[in-house]
């Protein structure tokens, strides 16, 4: 039986519109089909042969399909009427709206996107703790030096007060002297009191700890200051500040595309979860340090109970409530933890004697008060 060659069905010439991408002249040639390829013919002008496979679907124009050409910007072809069925089989299929969403369905696709988003947030939340351990202490200290800014100009320099602060840090096991760091990378000059009337303390990268004079004046005893300082030493030991900065940077990038309020609240909630974990570790470090050096944790429990008395702003403000949660991570629970720890032993002695405590409270005598702070208060 003789071998017969079967040729695909030829399509009758079809009138189309066309731009060749070279000149801004619209042609209306005939599309001459040639199996896997076609030519465009208008009068004496004939185009080079074009493979159907090289066409790129574009948005319909006038309700009819149009196409571009791979690797030739500006080249266009479109139809005045629906192409015949035989030609449609050779033309590339247009992309459907939604791609994978249309393929798998809206809800499965939404669930998949949710899993991917949650995975990205988990990675961003966990990575900083690993990265922080890889940052050299010298680099972290340089960052802390840059963040200190003009706090150094507000440092309280009353000599008896500074001697009392040095005695307190020594009681807590900070054996470093100026220019000589202890095992945690801290020396005596890293811990200062600044004359700003805020009841707070902050730890900066590189082990710098700043006590605000408002905290010193509001404290009921040197043991409260010891507890707060022990807590900040815990942040230094765990490099919490650097980890927090890295986490904030990562979350800001991941959540930056969200609506301002949604992204901001989500960032705050995630940061709060981290803050609670870091605060718990720092509290445990403080309790261990206080008990190790025979300073009672009970006064620090009283300090947190007083913090619990501070109320947030109007209850209708979500931003205010979130800010309160972030800055006051369950003070009552922390107070109870310190109170229970105080029952572990009985041979406590004050962190400072009355004369040293009076000297510490006067550490800012002669220093100009400055109501401003890095927080804009």
mmCIF file of C-alpha atoms in Angstrom:
data_model
loop_
_atom_site.group_PDB
_atom_site.id
_atom_site.type_symbol
_atom_site.label_atom_id
_atom_site.label_comp_id
_atom_site.label_asym_id
_atom_site.label_seq_id
_atom_site.Cartn_x
_atom_site.Cartn_y
_atom_site.Cartn_z
ATOM 1 C CA UNK A 1 0.000 0.000 0.000
ATOM 2 C CA UNK A 2 1.584 3.310 -1.038
ATOM 3 C CA UNK A 3 2.571 5.764 1.758
ATOM 4 C CA UNK A 4 0.346 8.815 1.770
ATOM 5 C CA UNK A 5 1.429 12.171 3.247
ATOM 6 C CA UNK A 6 -1.361 13.891 5.119
ATOM 7 C CA UNK A 7 -1.201 17.690 5.148
ATOM 8 C CA UNK A 8 -2.988 19.652 7.830
ATOM 9 C CA UNK A 9 -6.127 21.433 6.693
ATOM 10 C CA UNK A 10 -5.277 24.707 5.044
ATOM 11 C CA UNK A 11 -7.073 27.842 6.209
ATOM 12 C CA UNK A 12 -8.527 30.297 3.758
ATOM 13 C CA UNK A 13 -6.833 33.737 3.751
ATOM 14 C CA UNK A 14 -8.156 35.953 6.542
ATOM 15 C CA UNK A 15 -8.080 39.742 6.685
ATOM 16 C CA UNK A 16 -6.263 41.042 9.807
ATOM 17 C CA UNK A 17 -4.708 44.271 11.021
ATOM 18 C CA UNK A 18 -0.977 44.492 11.638
ATOM 19 C CA UNK A 19 1.889 46.695 12.935
ATOM 20 C CA UNK A 20 5.381 45.511 12.074
ATOM 21 C CA UNK A 21 7.053 47.326 14.984
ATOM 22 C CA UNK A 22 9.293 49.266 12.614
ATOM 23 C CA UNK A 23 7.018 52.033 11.335
ATOM 24 C CA UNK A 24 3.818 53.468 12.807
ATOM 25 C CA UNK A 25 1.725 52.354 9.827
ATOM 26 C CA UNK A 26 -1.220 50.066 10.292
ATOM 27 C CA UNK A 27 -1.621 47.488 7.547
ATOM 28 C CA UNK A 28 -4.655 45.390 6.808
ATOM 29 C CA UNK A 29 -3.102 42.372 5.066
ATOM 30 C CA UNK A 30 -4.352 38.880 4.404
ATOM 31 C CA UNK A 31 -3.085 36.134 6.719
ATOM 32 C CA UNK A 32 -1.935 33.279 4.468
ATOM 33 C CA UNK A 33 -1.828 30.011 6.407
ATOM 34 C CA UNK A 34 1.018 27.547 5.784
ATOM 35 C CA UNK A 35 0.566 24.811 8.387
ATOM 36 C CA UNK A 36 2.746 25.668 11.380
ATOM 37 C CA UNK A 37 3.554 29.100 9.956
ATOM 38 C CA UNK A 38 1.869 31.988 8.168
ATOM 39 C CA UNK A 39 2.676 35.006 6.027
ATOM 40 C CA UNK A 40 1.033 38.402 5.756
ATOM 41 C CA UNK A 41 0.347 39.725 2.269
ATOM 42 C CA UNK A 42 -0.895 43.159 1.200
ATOM 43 C CA UNK A 43 -0.577 44.059 -2.479
ATOM 44 C CA UNK A 44 3.116 43.806 -3.421
ATOM 45 C CA UNK A 45 4.203 43.562 0.270
ATOM 46 C CA UNK A 46 4.781 40.179 1.880
ATOM 47 C CA UNK A 47 6.098 39.580 5.385
ATOM 48 C CA UNK A 48 8.568 36.933 6.428
ATOM 49 C CA UNK A 49 7.069 33.638 7.549
ATOM 50 C CA UNK A 50 6.031 33.637 11.203
ATOM 51 C CA UNK A 51 5.555 30.555 13.382
ATOM 52 C CA UNK A 52 2.254 30.376 15.224
ATOM 53 C CA UNK A 53 4.240 29.136 18.253
ATOM 54 C CA UNK A 54 6.103 32.472 18.383
ATOM 55 C CA UNK A 55 2.941 34.492 18.882
ATOM 56 C CA UNK A 56 2.221 35.912 22.336
ATOM 57 C CA UNK A 57 -1.423 36.414 23.397
ATOM 58 C CA UNK A 58 -2.358 40.028 24.163
ATOM 59 C CA UNK A 59 -5.521 41.615 25.510
ATOM 60 C CA UNK A 60 -8.457 41.464 23.087
ATOM 61 C CA UNK A 61 -9.047 44.593 21.009
ATOM 62 C CA UNK A 62 -12.568 45.309 19.868
ATOM 63 C CA UNK A 63 -13.622 42.028 21.407
ATOM 64 C CA UNK A 64 -11.352 40.047 19.080
ATOM 65 C CA UNK A 65 -8.025 38.335 19.855
ATOM 66 C CA UNK A 66 -4.698 40.056 19.270
ATOM 67 C CA UNK A 67 -1.102 38.854 19.484
ATOM 68 C CA UNK A 68 2.446 40.091 19.780
ATOM 69 C CA UNK A 69 5.606 38.379 18.595
ATOM 70 C CA UNK A 70 8.380 37.013 20.771
ATOM 71 C CA UNK A 71 11.600 39.073 20.737
ATOM 72 C CA UNK A 72 10.069 41.757 18.528
ATOM 73 C CA UNK A 73 8.547 44.604 20.586
ATOM 74 C CA UNK A 74 5.879 46.606 18.808
ATOM 75 C CA UNK A 75 4.902 43.781 16.442
ATOM 76 C CA UNK A 76 1.136 43.251 16.606
ATOM 77 C CA UNK A 77 -1.560 41.369 14.801
ATOM 78 C CA UNK A 78 -5.281 41.340 15.441
ATOM 79 C CA UNK A 79 -8.498 40.011 13.991
ATOM 80 C CA UNK A 80 -11.579 41.871 12.788
ATOM 81 C CA UNK A 81 -13.817 38.854 13.393
ATOM 82 C CA UNK A 82 -13.522 35.575 15.325
ATOM 83 C CA UNK A 83 -10.852 33.315 13.768
ATOM 84 C CA UNK A 84 -12.168 30.043 12.291
ATOM 85 C CA UNK A 85 -11.967 26.929 14.441
ATOM 86 C CA UNK A 86 -9.096 25.444 12.442
ATOM 87 C CA UNK A 87 -6.973 28.558 12.990
ATOM 88 C CA UNK A 88 -7.834 28.779 16.696
ATOM 89 C CA UNK A 89 -6.265 25.350 17.163
ATOM 90 C CA UNK A 90 -2.929 26.750 15.947
ATOM 91 C CA UNK A 91 -3.008 30.090 17.726
ATOM 92 C CA UNK A 92 -1.573 30.127 21.298
ATOM 93 C CA UNK A 93 -4.242 30.027 23.966
ATOM 94 C CA UNK A 94 -4.710 33.299 25.884
ATOM 95 C CA UNK A 95 -3.805 33.301 29.537
ATOM 96 C CA UNK A 96 -6.848 33.030 31.774
ATOM 97 C CA UNK A 97 -7.256 35.587 34.557
ATOM 98 C CA UNK A 98 -5.895 34.302 37.828
ATOM 99 C CA UNK A 99 -3.583 31.588 36.474
ATOM 100 C CA UNK A 100 -3.120 29.117 39.344
ATOM 101 C CA UNK A 101 -6.206 30.497 41.079
ATOM 102 C CA UNK A 102 -8.373 29.470 38.113
ATOM 103 C CA UNK A 103 -6.631 26.105 37.990
ATOM 104 C CA UNK A 104 -7.064 25.166 41.636
ATOM 105 C CA UNK A 105 -10.026 27.297 42.678
ATOM 106 C CA UNK A 106 -10.322 30.423 44.819
ATOM 107 C CA UNK A 107 -10.449 28.874 48.304
ATOM 108 C CA UNK A 108 -7.642 26.301 47.826
ATOM 109 C CA UNK A 109 -5.492 29.071 46.314
ATOM 110 C CA UNK A 110 -6.337 31.422 49.209
ATOM 111 C CA UNK A 111 -5.425 28.700 51.712
ATOM 112 C CA UNK A 112 -2.135 28.106 49.909
ATOM 113 C CA UNK A 113 -1.322 31.823 49.957
ATOM 114 C CA UNK A 114 -2.170 31.931 53.664
ATOM 115 C CA UNK A 115 0.245 29.078 54.375
ATOM 116 C CA UNK A 116 2.978 30.811 52.386
ATOM 117 C CA UNK A 117 2.365 34.111 54.208
ATOM 118 C CA UNK A 118 2.430 32.410 57.608
ATOM 119 C CA UNK A 119 5.629 30.590 56.658
ATOM 120 C CA UNK A 120 7.260 33.870 55.616
ATOM 121 C CA UNK A 121 6.297 35.521 58.904
ATOM 122 C CA UNK A 122 7.598 32.516 60.856
ATOM 123 C CA UNK A 123 10.939 32.652 59.060
ATOM 124 C CA UNK A 124 11.186 36.417 59.624
ATOM 125 C CA UNK A 125 10.318 35.929 63.301
ATOM 126 C CA UNK A 126 12.884 33.165 63.856
ATOM 127 C CA UNK A 127 15.780 34.282 61.696
ATOM 128 C CA UNK A 128 16.892 37.315 63.791
ATOM 129 C CA UNK A 129 17.821 35.134 66.779
ATOM 130 C CA UNK A 130 20.204 33.208 64.543
ATOM 131 C CA UNK A 131 21.566 36.248 62.735
ATOM 132 C CA UNK A 132 22.132 38.155 66.001
ATOM 133 C CA UNK A 133 24.531 35.441 67.169
ATOM 134 C CA UNK A 134 26.611 35.921 64.019
ATOM 135 C CA UNK A 135 27.065 39.696 64.420
ATOM 136 C CA UNK A 136 30.502 40.405 65.954
ATOM 137 C CA UNK A 137 30.279 42.161 69.352
ATOM 138 C CA UNK A 138 32.495 44.972 68.023
ATOM 139 C CA UNK A 139 29.975 45.695 65.244
ATOM 140 C CA UNK A 140 27.072 45.639 67.710
ATOM 141 C CA UNK A 141 28.924 48.053 69.983
ATOM 142 C CA UNK A 142 29.489 50.462 67.102
ATOM 143 C CA UNK A 143 25.738 50.405 66.463
ATOM 144 C CA UNK A 144 25.120 51.127 70.142
ATOM 145 C CA UNK A 145 27.604 54.008 70.092
ATOM 146 C CA UNK A 146 25.695 55.509 67.149
ATOM 147 C CA UNK A 147 22.366 55.139 68.968
ATOM 148 C CA UNK A 148 23.568 56.713 72.193
ATOM 149 C CA UNK A 149 23.512 60.080 70.419
ATOM 150 C CA UNK A 150 23.644 62.959 72.860
ATOM 151 C CA UNK A 151 22.682 60.871 75.905
ATOM 152 C CA UNK A 152 26.298 61.254 76.934
ATOM 153 C CA UNK A 153 25.749 65.002 77.324
ATOM 154 C CA UNK A 154 22.851 64.318 79.702
ATOM 155 C CA UNK A 155 24.700 61.786 81.861
ATOM 156 C CA UNK A 156 24.608 62.552 85.573
ATOM 157 C CA UNK A 157 28.117 63.105 86.927
ATOM 158 C CA UNK A 158 27.739 63.731 90.662
ATOM 159 C CA UNK A 159 30.757 61.854 92.063
ATOM 160 C CA UNK A 160 29.142 60.350 95.217
ATOM 161 C CA UNK A 161 26.220 59.242 93.060
ATOM 162 C CA UNK A 162 28.497 57.654 90.486
ATOM 163 C CA UNK A 163 30.374 55.858 93.272
ATOM 164 C CA UNK A 164 27.057 54.516 94.588
ATOM 165 C CA UNK A 165 26.076 53.336 91.079
ATOM 166 C CA UNK A 166 29.451 51.590 90.771
ATOM 167 C CA UNK A 167 28.804 49.896 94.127
ATOM 168 C CA UNK A 168 25.381 48.734 92.940
ATOM 169 C CA UNK A 169 26.725 47.293 89.683
ATOM 170 C CA UNK A 170 29.484 45.573 91.652
ATOM 171 C CA UNK A 171 26.845 43.978 93.897
ATOM 172 C CA UNK A 172 25.220 42.570 90.765
ATOM 173 C CA UNK A 173 28.446 40.966 89.627
ATOM 174 C CA UNK A 174 29.483 43.501 86.997
ATOM 175 C CA UNK A 175 33.190 43.343 87.781
ATOM 176 C CA UNK A 176 34.393 45.298 84.742
ATOM 177 C CA UNK A 177 36.087 48.637 85.286
ATOM 178 C CA UNK A 178 36.292 51.505 82.831
ATOM 179 C CA UNK A 179 38.051 50.196 79.741
ATOM 180 C CA UNK A 180 38.053 46.587 81.078
ATOM 181 C CA UNK A 181 35.027 44.484 80.119
ATOM 182 C CA UNK A 182 33.629 41.587 82.097
ATOM 183 C CA UNK A 183 32.527 38.265 80.613
ATOM 184 C CA UNK A 184 29.337 39.878 79.257
ATOM 185 C CA UNK A 185 31.288 42.598 77.459
ATOM 186 C CA UNK A 186 30.248 45.328 79.928
ATOM 187 C CA UNK A 187 32.446 47.830 81.719
ATOM 188 C CA UNK A 188 31.482 50.379 84.365
ATOM 189 C CA UNK A 189 31.156 53.207 81.835
ATOM 190 C CA UNK A 190 28.431 51.293 79.956
ATOM 191 C CA UNK A 191 25.893 51.867 82.757
ATOM 192 C CA UNK A 192 24.858 55.489 83.252
ATOM 193 C CA UNK A 193 22.029 57.585 84.686
ATOM 194 C CA UNK A 194 20.718 60.420 82.514
ATOM 195 C CA UNK A 195 18.783 63.391 83.824
ATOM 196 C CA UNK A 196 15.487 62.687 82.060
ATOM 197 C CA UNK A 197 12.325 62.421 84.202
ATOM 198 C CA UNK A 198 11.053 59.100 82.875
ATOM 199 C CA UNK A 199 10.416 56.021 85.005
ATOM 200 C CA UNK A 200 12.227 53.660 82.690
ATOM 201 C CA UNK A 201 15.505 52.113 81.633
ATOM 202 C CA UNK A 202 16.749 51.070 78.204
ATOM 203 C CA UNK A 203 19.413 48.773 76.832
ATOM 204 C CA UNK A 204 21.159 49.693 73.604
ATOM 205 C CA UNK A 205 23.161 47.391 71.324
ATOM 206 C CA UNK A 206 26.627 46.588 72.565
ATOM 207 C CA UNK A 207 25.695 46.388 76.246
ATOM 208 C CA UNK A 208 25.029 50.043 76.982
ATOM 209 C CA UNK A 209 22.435 50.442 79.756
ATOM 210 C CA UNK A 210 20.754 53.778 80.470
ATOM 211 C CA UNK A 211 18.782 54.422 83.656
ATOM 212 C CA UNK A 212 16.561 57.500 83.576
ATOM 213 C CA UNK A 213 16.601 59.720 86.635
ATOM 214 C CA UNK A 214 12.812 59.442 86.837
ATOM 215 C CA UNK A 215 13.276 55.753 87.657
ATOM 216 C CA UNK A 216 15.865 56.506 90.356
ATOM 217 C CA UNK A 217 13.600 59.111 91.968
ATOM 218 C CA UNK A 218 10.432 56.999 91.784
ATOM 219 C CA UNK A 219 12.080 53.859 93.167
ATOM 220 C CA UNK A 220 11.207 53.015 96.778
ATOM 221 C CA UNK A 221 14.533 51.308 97.504
ATOM 222 C CA UNK A 222 17.901 50.485 95.913
ATOM 223 C CA UNK A 223 16.678 46.896 95.604
ATOM 224 C CA UNK A 224 14.121 48.049 92.997
ATOM 225 C CA UNK A 225 16.908 49.670 90.978
ATOM 226 C CA UNK A 226 18.924 46.463 91.346
ATOM 227 C CA UNK A 227 16.016 44.427 89.972
ATOM 228 C CA UNK A 228 15.555 46.722 86.973
ATOM 229 C CA UNK A 229 19.288 46.782 86.325
ATOM 230 C CA UNK A 230 19.446 42.980 86.597
ATOM 231 C CA UNK A 231 16.637 42.798 84.051
ATOM 232 C CA UNK A 232 18.559 45.031 81.625
ATOM 233 C CA UNK A 233 21.685 42.929 82.160
ATOM 234 C CA UNK A 234 19.580 39.953 81.056
ATOM 235 C CA UNK A 235 18.831 41.728 77.775
ATOM 236 C CA UNK A 236 22.552 42.285 77.323
ATOM 237 C CA UNK A 237 23.417 38.658 78.069
ATOM 238 C CA UNK A 238 20.857 37.397 75.525
ATOM 239 C CA UNK A 239 21.597 40.118 72.914
ATOM 240 C CA UNK A 240 17.859 40.833 72.873
ATOM 241 C CA UNK A 241 18.204 44.392 71.590
ATOM 242 C CA UNK A 242 20.075 43.428 68.422
ATOM 243 C CA UNK A 243 17.654 40.566 67.807
ATOM 244 C CA UNK A 244 14.711 42.940 68.252
ATOM 245 C CA UNK A 245 16.160 45.429 65.784
ATOM 246 C CA UNK A 246 16.692 42.678 63.202
ATOM 247 C CA UNK A 247 13.168 41.374 63.732
ATOM 248 C CA UNK A 248 11.633 44.828 63.367
ATOM 249 C CA UNK A 249 13.549 45.322 60.128
ATOM 250 C CA UNK A 250 12.360 42.005 58.736
ATOM 251 C CA UNK A 251 8.724 42.532 59.726
ATOM 252 C CA UNK A 252 8.729 46.026 58.278
ATOM 253 C CA UNK A 253 9.844 44.609 54.923
ATOM 254 C CA UNK A 254 7.371 41.709 54.936
ATOM 255 C CA UNK A 255 4.386 43.780 56.133
ATOM 256 C CA UNK A 256 5.253 46.937 54.236
ATOM 257 C CA UNK A 257 2.833 46.152 51.414
ATOM 258 C CA UNK A 258 -0.194 45.932 53.696
ATOM 259 C CA UNK A 259 -2.573 48.731 54.496
ATOM 260 C CA UNK A 260 -0.899 51.128 56.920
ATOM 261 C CA UNK A 261 -3.099 50.306 59.917
ATOM 262 C CA UNK A 262 -3.261 46.553 59.265
ATOM 263 C CA UNK A 263 0.477 46.278 58.678
ATOM 264 C CA UNK A 264 1.265 48.445 61.682
ATOM 265 C CA UNK A 265 -1.023 46.539 64.053
ATOM 266 C CA UNK A 266 0.206 43.161 62.794
ATOM 267 C CA UNK A 267 3.818 44.275 63.216
ATOM 268 C CA UNK A 268 3.037 45.495 66.736
ATOM 269 C CA UNK A 269 1.339 42.251 67.740
ATOM 270 C CA UNK A 270 4.189 40.107 66.439
ATOM 271 C CA UNK A 271 6.736 42.349 68.114
ATOM 272 C CA UNK A 272 4.748 42.160 71.355
ATOM 273 C CA UNK A 273 4.901 38.356 71.281
ATOM 274 C CA UNK A 274 8.644 38.575 70.931
ATOM 275 C CA UNK A 275 8.818 41.241 73.651
ATOM 276 C CA UNK A 276 7.006 38.998 76.124
ATOM 277 C CA UNK A 277 9.440 36.154 75.454
ATOM 278 C CA UNK A 278 12.463 38.422 75.812
ATOM 279 C CA UNK A 279 11.038 40.032 78.952
ATOM 280 C CA UNK A 280 10.519 36.616 80.530
ATOM 281 C CA UNK A 281 14.110 35.592 79.830
ATOM 282 C CA UNK A 282 15.402 38.881 81.201
ATOM 283 C CA UNK A 283 13.219 38.517 84.308
ATOM 284 C CA UNK A 284 14.587 35.026 84.937
ATOM 285 C CA UNK A 285 18.126 36.375 84.553
ATOM 286 C CA UNK A 286 17.358 39.201 87.003
ATOM 287 C CA UNK A 287 15.868 36.842 89.598
ATOM 288 C CA UNK A 288 18.834 34.496 89.362
ATOM 289 C CA UNK A 289 21.253 37.432 89.646
ATOM 290 C CA UNK A 290 19.431 38.968 92.631
ATOM 291 C CA UNK A 291 19.285 35.682 94.535
ATOM 292 C CA UNK A 292 22.886 34.876 93.685
ATOM 293 C CA UNK A 293 24.014 38.175 95.228
ATOM 294 C CA UNK A 294 21.546 38.042 98.146
ATOM 295 C CA UNK A 295 19.364 40.951 97.017
ATOM 296 C CA UNK A 296 15.657 40.381 97.582
ATOM 297 C CA UNK A 297 13.439 40.216 94.442
ATOM 298 C CA UNK A 298 10.407 41.306 96.520
ATOM 299 C CA UNK A 299 10.930 45.079 96.014
ATOM 300 C CA UNK A 300 11.086 44.534 92.250
ATOM 301 C CA UNK A 301 7.699 42.803 92.523
ATOM 302 C CA UNK A 302 6.394 46.002 94.106
ATOM 303 C CA UNK A 303 7.843 48.007 91.237
ATOM 304 C CA UNK A 304 5.895 45.931 88.707
ATOM 305 C CA UNK A 305 2.722 46.192 90.752
ATOM 306 C CA UNK A 306 3.005 49.976 90.578
ATOM 307 C CA UNK A 307 3.432 49.697 86.810
ATOM 308 C CA UNK A 308 0.214 47.693 86.696
ATOM 309 C CA UNK A 309 -1.535 50.758 88.112
ATOM 310 C CA UNK A 310 -0.758 52.722 84.941
ATOM 311 C CA UNK A 311 -3.808 52.639 82.696
ATOM 312 C CA UNK A 312 -3.958 52.835 78.902
ATOM 313 C CA UNK A 313 -5.685 55.601 77.008
ATOM 314 C CA UNK A 314 -9.263 55.540 75.689
ATOM 315 C CA UNK A 315 -10.513 51.983 75.369
ATOM 316 C CA UNK A 316 -11.861 52.673 71.923
ATOM 317 C CA UNK A 317 -8.426 53.277 70.478
ATOM 318 C CA UNK A 318 -6.914 50.056 69.107
ATOM 319 C CA UNK A 319 -3.536 51.694 68.583
ATOM 320 C CA UNK A 320 -3.436 52.907 72.213
ATOM 321 C CA UNK A 321 -4.377 49.499 73.584
ATOM 322 C CA UNK A 322 -1.806 47.727 71.429
ATOM 323 C CA UNK A 323 0.885 50.182 72.464
ATOM 324 C CA UNK A 324 -0.001 49.564 76.117
ATOM 325 C CA UNK A 325 0.186 45.788 75.673
ATOM 326 C CA UNK A 326 3.560 46.129 73.959
ATOM 327 C CA UNK A 327 5.131 48.356 76.618
ATOM 328 C CA UNK A 328 3.513 46.699 79.660
ATOM 329 C CA UNK A 329 3.741 42.922 79.102
ATOM 330 C CA UNK A 330 1.513 41.632 81.942
ATOM 331 C CA UNK A 331 3.169 43.426 84.863
ATOM 332 C CA UNK A 332 1.015 41.574 87.415
ATOM 333 C CA UNK A 333 2.344 38.199 86.279
ATOM 334 C CA UNK A 334 5.903 39.483 86.383
ATOM 335 C CA UNK A 335 5.339 40.873 89.878
ATOM 336 C CA UNK A 336 4.096 37.480 91.044
ATOM 337 C CA UNK A 337 7.169 35.785 89.576
ATOM 338 C CA UNK A 338 9.519 38.073 91.535
ATOM 339 C CA UNK A 339 7.434 37.742 94.689
ATOM 340 C CA UNK A 340 7.558 33.939 94.547
ATOM 341 C CA UNK A 341 11.310 34.048 93.907
ATOM 342 C CA UNK A 342 11.799 36.112 97.060
ATOM 343 C CA UNK A 343 10.654 33.099 99.112
ATOM 344 C CA UNK A 344 13.585 30.970 97.974
ATOM 345 C CA UNK A 345 15.979 32.250 100.646
ATOM 346 C CA UNK A 346 15.988 34.511 103.712
ATOM 347 C CA UNK A 347 19.508 35.907 104.057
ATOM 348 C CA UNK A 348 18.912 38.970 101.874
ATOM 349 C CA UNK A 349 20.611 42.278 102.521
ATOM 350 C CA UNK A 350 19.932 45.703 100.965
ATOM 351 C CA UNK A 351 21.626 46.426 97.651
ATOM 352 C CA UNK A 352 23.005 49.682 99.138
ATOM 353 C CA UNK A 353 23.193 51.086 102.635
ATOM 354 C CA UNK A 354 21.158 54.262 103.413
ATOM 355 C CA UNK A 355 24.061 56.606 102.705
ATOM 356 C CA UNK A 356 24.818 55.001 99.354
ATOM 357 C CA UNK A 357 21.131 55.024 98.429
ATOM 358 C CA UNK A 358 20.898 58.736 99.218
ATOM 359 C CA UNK A 359 24.013 59.354 97.105
ATOM 360 C CA UNK A 360 22.542 57.432 94.166
ATOM 361 C CA UNK A 361 19.312 59.432 94.355
ATOM 362 C CA UNK A 362 21.382 62.623 94.179
ATOM 363 C CA UNK A 363 23.469 61.474 91.226
ATOM 364 C CA UNK A 364 21.920 64.118 88.957
ATOM 365 C CA UNK A 365 22.460 66.978 91.399
ATOM 366 C CA UNK A 366 24.022 69.807 89.439
ATOM 367 C CA UNK A 367 23.021 68.294 86.074
ATOM 368 C CA UNK A 368 20.617 70.204 83.878
ATOM 369 C CA UNK A 369 17.273 68.428 83.615
ATOM 370 C CA UNK A 370 16.071 67.654 80.113
ATOM 371 C CA UNK A 371 12.418 66.589 79.684
ATOM 372 C CA UNK A 372 13.083 65.168 76.227
ATOM 373 C CA UNK A 373 13.991 61.594 75.424
ATOM 374 C CA UNK A 374 14.618 59.286 72.504
ATOM 375 C CA UNK A 375 10.913 58.373 72.705
ATOM 376 C CA UNK A 376 9.702 61.909 72.085
ATOM 377 C CA UNK A 377 8.326 62.396 75.640
#
